Every structure is written in C-alpha cells, then in structure tokens.
Amino acid sequence: MPDIKIRWAPGHTNIEGNEAADSLADAEAREPTTPFGLAAQPTVSGIRTIRKAALATASAAWWSSAKSKLSNWYTQWKLPYQPTRPTQELALTRPTLARLLAIRTSNGDFAWYHQKFHHDNATLKCTCGRPKTPLHIVLCRKTTTARVFRRWPKRPPAPPRTPSEATKYLQTLWEEPEDFAAFLEITGFYSTISSYRNNPKQSVRALAAAYDVPKSTLQTRLHGVQPRSEILSTRRKLSPIEEQSLVQWILDLDRRGFPPHVIDVRRMADTLLAARGQDPPPQPVGKNWMSRFIQSQPELQTKWSRRLNSQRADSEDPIAIVAWFKLVEETRQTYGVLDQDIYNFDETGFAIGVAATSKVVTSSDRIGRAVVVQPSNREWVTAIECINASGWYLPPFVILSGKVHQASWYNGLPLDWIIGVSDNGWTTDELGFEWVKHFNQHTASRTAGVYRLLILDGHSSHATPEFDQYCAENKILTLCMPPHTSHLLQPLDVSCYSPLKRAYGREIEELARQGAYHIDKIDFLTAYTRIRPIVFTQQNIQAGFQATGLVPPSPDRVLSSLTVARTPSPPQTTTDNNAATQAAAQTETPHTVAELQQQVRYLQERLRRQSESPTNVAIRQLAKSAQLAMQSATILAEENKRLRAENQRQQQKKSQQRQYIASGGVLQVQQAQQLAAEAERVVMEASQSQAVR
C-alpha cells in the first residue's frame, strides 16, 4: 500500500484578502489582544454583572407560562427565583412545609382538589361551614376573631375580607417563612377539631376556650350535627354548587367593573335551573328569592348604582387609576395574555349631517364667529370600532336608525363590514351580543396565546349575561375601565376618535360646498369608507396603546398627565363644606352659575372681614367669570342660528328606489348584496312575465 501524505491547505488560497484574514487569525490565536473597552482579565464586578443578567433571564424563563407551564394560581404569588438552596423554607417542620406548599400550589386538602379527583369521602367544608380553599386559612371566622387576630404576626390593620387581601397577607408571611409557622401555631387552624378526635380525653370546654368557639357549637359538631346552612340547603331553589357558581359570577363581574343588576342575577339563576334538564323544567325563582339569596351570602350586598355623570369630578383619581393598572397587570400575568392579544373596542356616534368645527379664513370685517353652512340631517349613526395593540383594526360594525335594510346601503362597501339597524341608531343589548360574535370571528385565528384581553367601557350592552358567557366560552377576558376615564385610559378615545370626527366633519363640509344640503345614510357610509384608512393607521393605533400605558405597560404615562392629583373625598361636614368653598373660591375660576354664586358669597365674606390682596384676586376672577358667561351666551346664540338654518331643508338629493331586503338584525355587506341581487332578479322576472302577457 503506497504511503499517503496529508497536507492541510487553506480552502481559499490565492483569494484576495482571505489569506490576510487567516494570518491575522493565527496571530490572534497565538497572542490574544485585549478587547476594546474591556479588561483583559475578568473582574469581580464583571462576573457579578454577568451573574445578575443570567439570573434575570432564568427567572423570566421560569415565570413564563409559555415555557414552564406553571399554573395561574402558582404564578400569582410572584415568588422570587432562587438559584440557591431555600434554607428558610427547609428549616420549617415537614407538616408546616407541606401546608405552605399546598397553599402555594392549591394542591391539597381543598374542595376543588377533591372534586377534581372525585374524592367522594373527603370533607369539602371547614368547620365554620365555608368551603375549603387555599386562602380560607386567613379568611376563616375562627382565625379572624378579635382575640386571635391581635396575636397575628405582621398583623394588617384589619382582618382580610376579600381574596385579594388574603393573598396580600400570605405574601407578607412568606417573606419570612417562620412567620407562616407562627401564624399556624397562633390560630391553630389545623388543630381545633382534629386535635380532639386524635385525643378524645382532651376537655371540650378547654378546647372551646382555646379557640374562641362556643362550647355548645363544638359539642354539636363533634356529635355530627350539621350547620343550619347545610341543613337548609335542601330547601333552597338552587343547590349549593349552583349558588357558589352564581356568587362567583357576580364577584367576577363586580371585580371587572360590571356589577350586575338584580334582574340579571335573576335571569342567570333561571338559566342555571333550566340547565338541569329536568322534565318538567323547574319553576323560575320567585319574587322574594333575590332578597333571601343576598341575605344568605355574606360576600354579597345590594347597593344603588350611581349615575355616571355624578362621578365626572373624580375621573382623574390617581388611586382608581393605579388600581386599574394593577388589575390589568394581574389579569395579564394570571392568564398569560400577550401584547398582540390585547384589544380595545368602543362605540362612537355621528350626527350624519353635522360638520366639524374648524379654522377658516374670513373677512377681517366679520364680527363674532364665522358660520359654515352645513347640511340639515341630524340623524344618528353609531360605529363600533375595535383595535389591536399590534396596530391593526377590525372591520367596523355600523348601526343605522331604521327597521329594515335597504339594498342601496351596501353598494361599494367592503364585503367584511357589518351593518345593523335599531330604532334610534344606538347600540342595543342584542346588537352588542352580535358584535362580540363579529369580534371572535375576526380575532380567533390571529390569537398568539390562549386568551384575548378586551378593554371596554361600562356600557350596558357589554354587561349582559349572554355577552359575558360568550366571552368566557371563547376565552375572551373583558376588563371595564373606571367610570369617566376613557379620555385617559381608552386607546380609541386618545388617538383615533378625535381625528376620525374631524375627518368626517371635513367630508360633510366639502359635500355642503358642493351643494349637498341633505346628507343621508348612503352619504355617511361613502364618507366613512374614505376616512377610516386615513385615521386607523398602525402608528395611530400603537400610539393610543402607548399613551394609555397599556402596551408597553407604563402607568406613569397616565399618572404624569393628570391635571390635579385627586383623592376620593369622605362624607363632608358643614365645616368641610365651608373649607371647600373657601379653597375653591381662592384658587378656581367659576364656570357655572353655582360656582359664580359661591364666588360671590366668598367675596362678600372677604369684604366684610378685611380688605387686602386676596380680595383683588377674587374680583378679577369674578370679572373673568362674567366674561365667560357672556361668551357662552354668544356661542349659544350662534349655535341656535345654525340649528335654525339646518332645519330648513334646501335641496333634496335624488332619492334612489328603496329596495327592502331584510327586517331588523345585522347583515354583512356580502350577504346584503346577494339578497339585493336576488330581489332584483325576482322583480325583473315578474316584469318580463307581465310584458309577455
């Protein structure tokens, strides 16, 4: 066998520049040079920086539900990632550590856990009569008595009453796990009844005194007598599970800003009864059922809802806005909502014949405001728009006033638009339910994660049981903004609707200049088709989510823009009212008759007591207030003049033949065009048959 010699040769020999690169690489391998801007040898601070970055990356990966598949319950605790041995937790006794881990993971002696795995012999309720839940340890009546509560470690100002308060307190305990062990020892949560059964010789009287439980109650429970709440459950209209589901539904709506009306609760109760599938079906709940149900549920109460207009002054309450951002963040973390799965939708209304206020050029001799002649039709149209945080938008859902659909409306419209009708052009509960179906149709296939988050306001059409149930079935999370904060927190209001209204107003002005003195539904739809792509750009949409602090999350974007940092005011006494009157009179310019009278009273009081510089300030404010009143009167007179001019119909546009193709409901443009074509074909066939005869 001949000798074989192998010699390495560069693969790019004789190629210009590459041989030089090889020589430089060889030189670098023999004697590395110091990287620019970095030390040749690693330093302690550099190693710490790298370690910190690696820890942050590992922590983010650990808490990412898409990677680690952790349960929503576990992720809500926001526990820090520990690369080292958790010495504090491991220092606990095994029973205490087991109970701590059971609460953190919700896998333990809890009602839902036993029901999930069909543990028929398990006890689902605590000795207090309430279901066993991971948070019940700090909500139970026997651990929150005054005598026991005084001894709590890291005691809060008041015993927790809600799940959020219970979660917050447990997080405080887990900062030092020995505090959790002390809590178990002080409250004796796991040892009241079980300790007696394990040691029957123990005195019932001493045990009752130790845990602040009436002796008679303890004796009856030990002899197997059930609480009255459980005995009466068989006589109630709804079963305990049905009542629990109903309570959870109410609390969930209330947490999201949609407290249901009494009639909504009754309707949902009847729905639960009908879902049993019994033959014959159960009778609906009675007229007194609601009051008895509220009395039997300590978590619920009835209150009169406040009119939204009365809350305008508190709309910029920083506490409410901070709570809103906290709710959004908790919802996103709990359900793993991604940025590209966040939506905002809202209605906006148009008086289809009213032009926008704009700056115009007039003669210098003109006195007062310039008048722009505009069409006379003030018919109302509602457009429901929805935008996504990534910068795209859904096809619109337009609601016209009327009872039937006309074929002429659909000429030239995009095929994916939806048009509905109502008596006055406003949104109804039925149309709101149709819209959420429209939303699901256009967003389900574009969902990046599992859940979609829909930001909305408190309109009644968004709070119906049907709307909420449909969202729950299709994994759509809805969050309601605080009342009267849409100008701060709603992306559509912040970045889209104002330019949309201005653009439509300019379209109407242009039509008026061209001699169109009557604007109808067809003109509106034509103009709306032109202006939507101009307004709903990716830049505008993303700017709206940024300005409202939603994507990326930035509450400071909103909090820093508040005019006045307000806090909710408690009920005021007479002294408070006087102080408020003086403060308002000293610092604010009146804008209403009531404020003007208040300023006058303050001025009179100041003149009576003394005459100094604040009096002069008040006089100037009073003069400014009078000027505002006169300017408002001028504006109102001009508006009345324009309204009278608009009410005189000048020239009616040539009306198209009205072809009714549907009555009520909603139609997609493609469906409507098919119906119109079919109706026209029938008319032509009928006319041809008559001509033959």
PDB file of N, CA and C in Angstrom, residues 305-311:
ATOM      1  N   SER A 305     -76.734  51.865  42.273  1.00  0.00           N
ATOM      2  CA  SER A 305     -75.644  52.303  41.397  1.00  0.00           C
ATOM      3  C   SER A 305     -75.715  53.808  41.212  1.00  0.00           C
ATOM      4  N   ARG A 306     -74.559  54.423  41.122  1.00  0.00           N
ATOM      5  CA  ARG A 306     -74.501  55.871  40.958  1.00  0.00           C
ATOM      6  C   ARG A 306     -74.540  56.252  39.490  1.00  0.00           C
ATOM      7  N   ARG A 307     -75.184  57.370  39.214  1.00  0.00           N
ATOM      8  CA  ARG A 307     -75.202  57.868  37.843  1.00  0.00           C
ATOM      9  C   ARG A 307     -73.784  58.233  37.436  1.00  0.00           C
ATOM     10  N   LEU A 308     -73.433  57.891  36.216  1.00  0.00           N
ATOM     11  CA  LEU A 308     -72.065  58.116  35.758  1.00  0.00           C
ATOM     12  C   LEU A 308     -71.697  59.593  35.767  1.00  0.00           C
ATOM     13  N   ASN A 309     -72.664  60.474  35.432  1.00  0.00           N
ATOM     14  CA  ASN A 309     -72.345  61.885  35.341  1.00  0.00           C
ATOM     15  C   ASN A 309     -71.912  62.464  36.679  1.00  0.00           C
ATOM     16  N   SER A 310     -72.378  61.903  37.787  1.00  0.00           N
ATOM     17  CA  SER A 310     -72.030  62.431  39.097  1.00  0.00           C
ATOM     18  C   SER A 310     -70.594  62.135  39.472  1.00  0.00           C
ATOM     19  N   GLN A 311     -69.906  61.283  38.696  1.00  0.00           N
ATOM     20  CA  GLN A 311     -68.537  60.900  39.018  1.00  0.00           C
ATOM     21  C   GLN A 311     -67.511  61.607  38.139  1.00  0.00           C
TER      22      GLN A 311
END
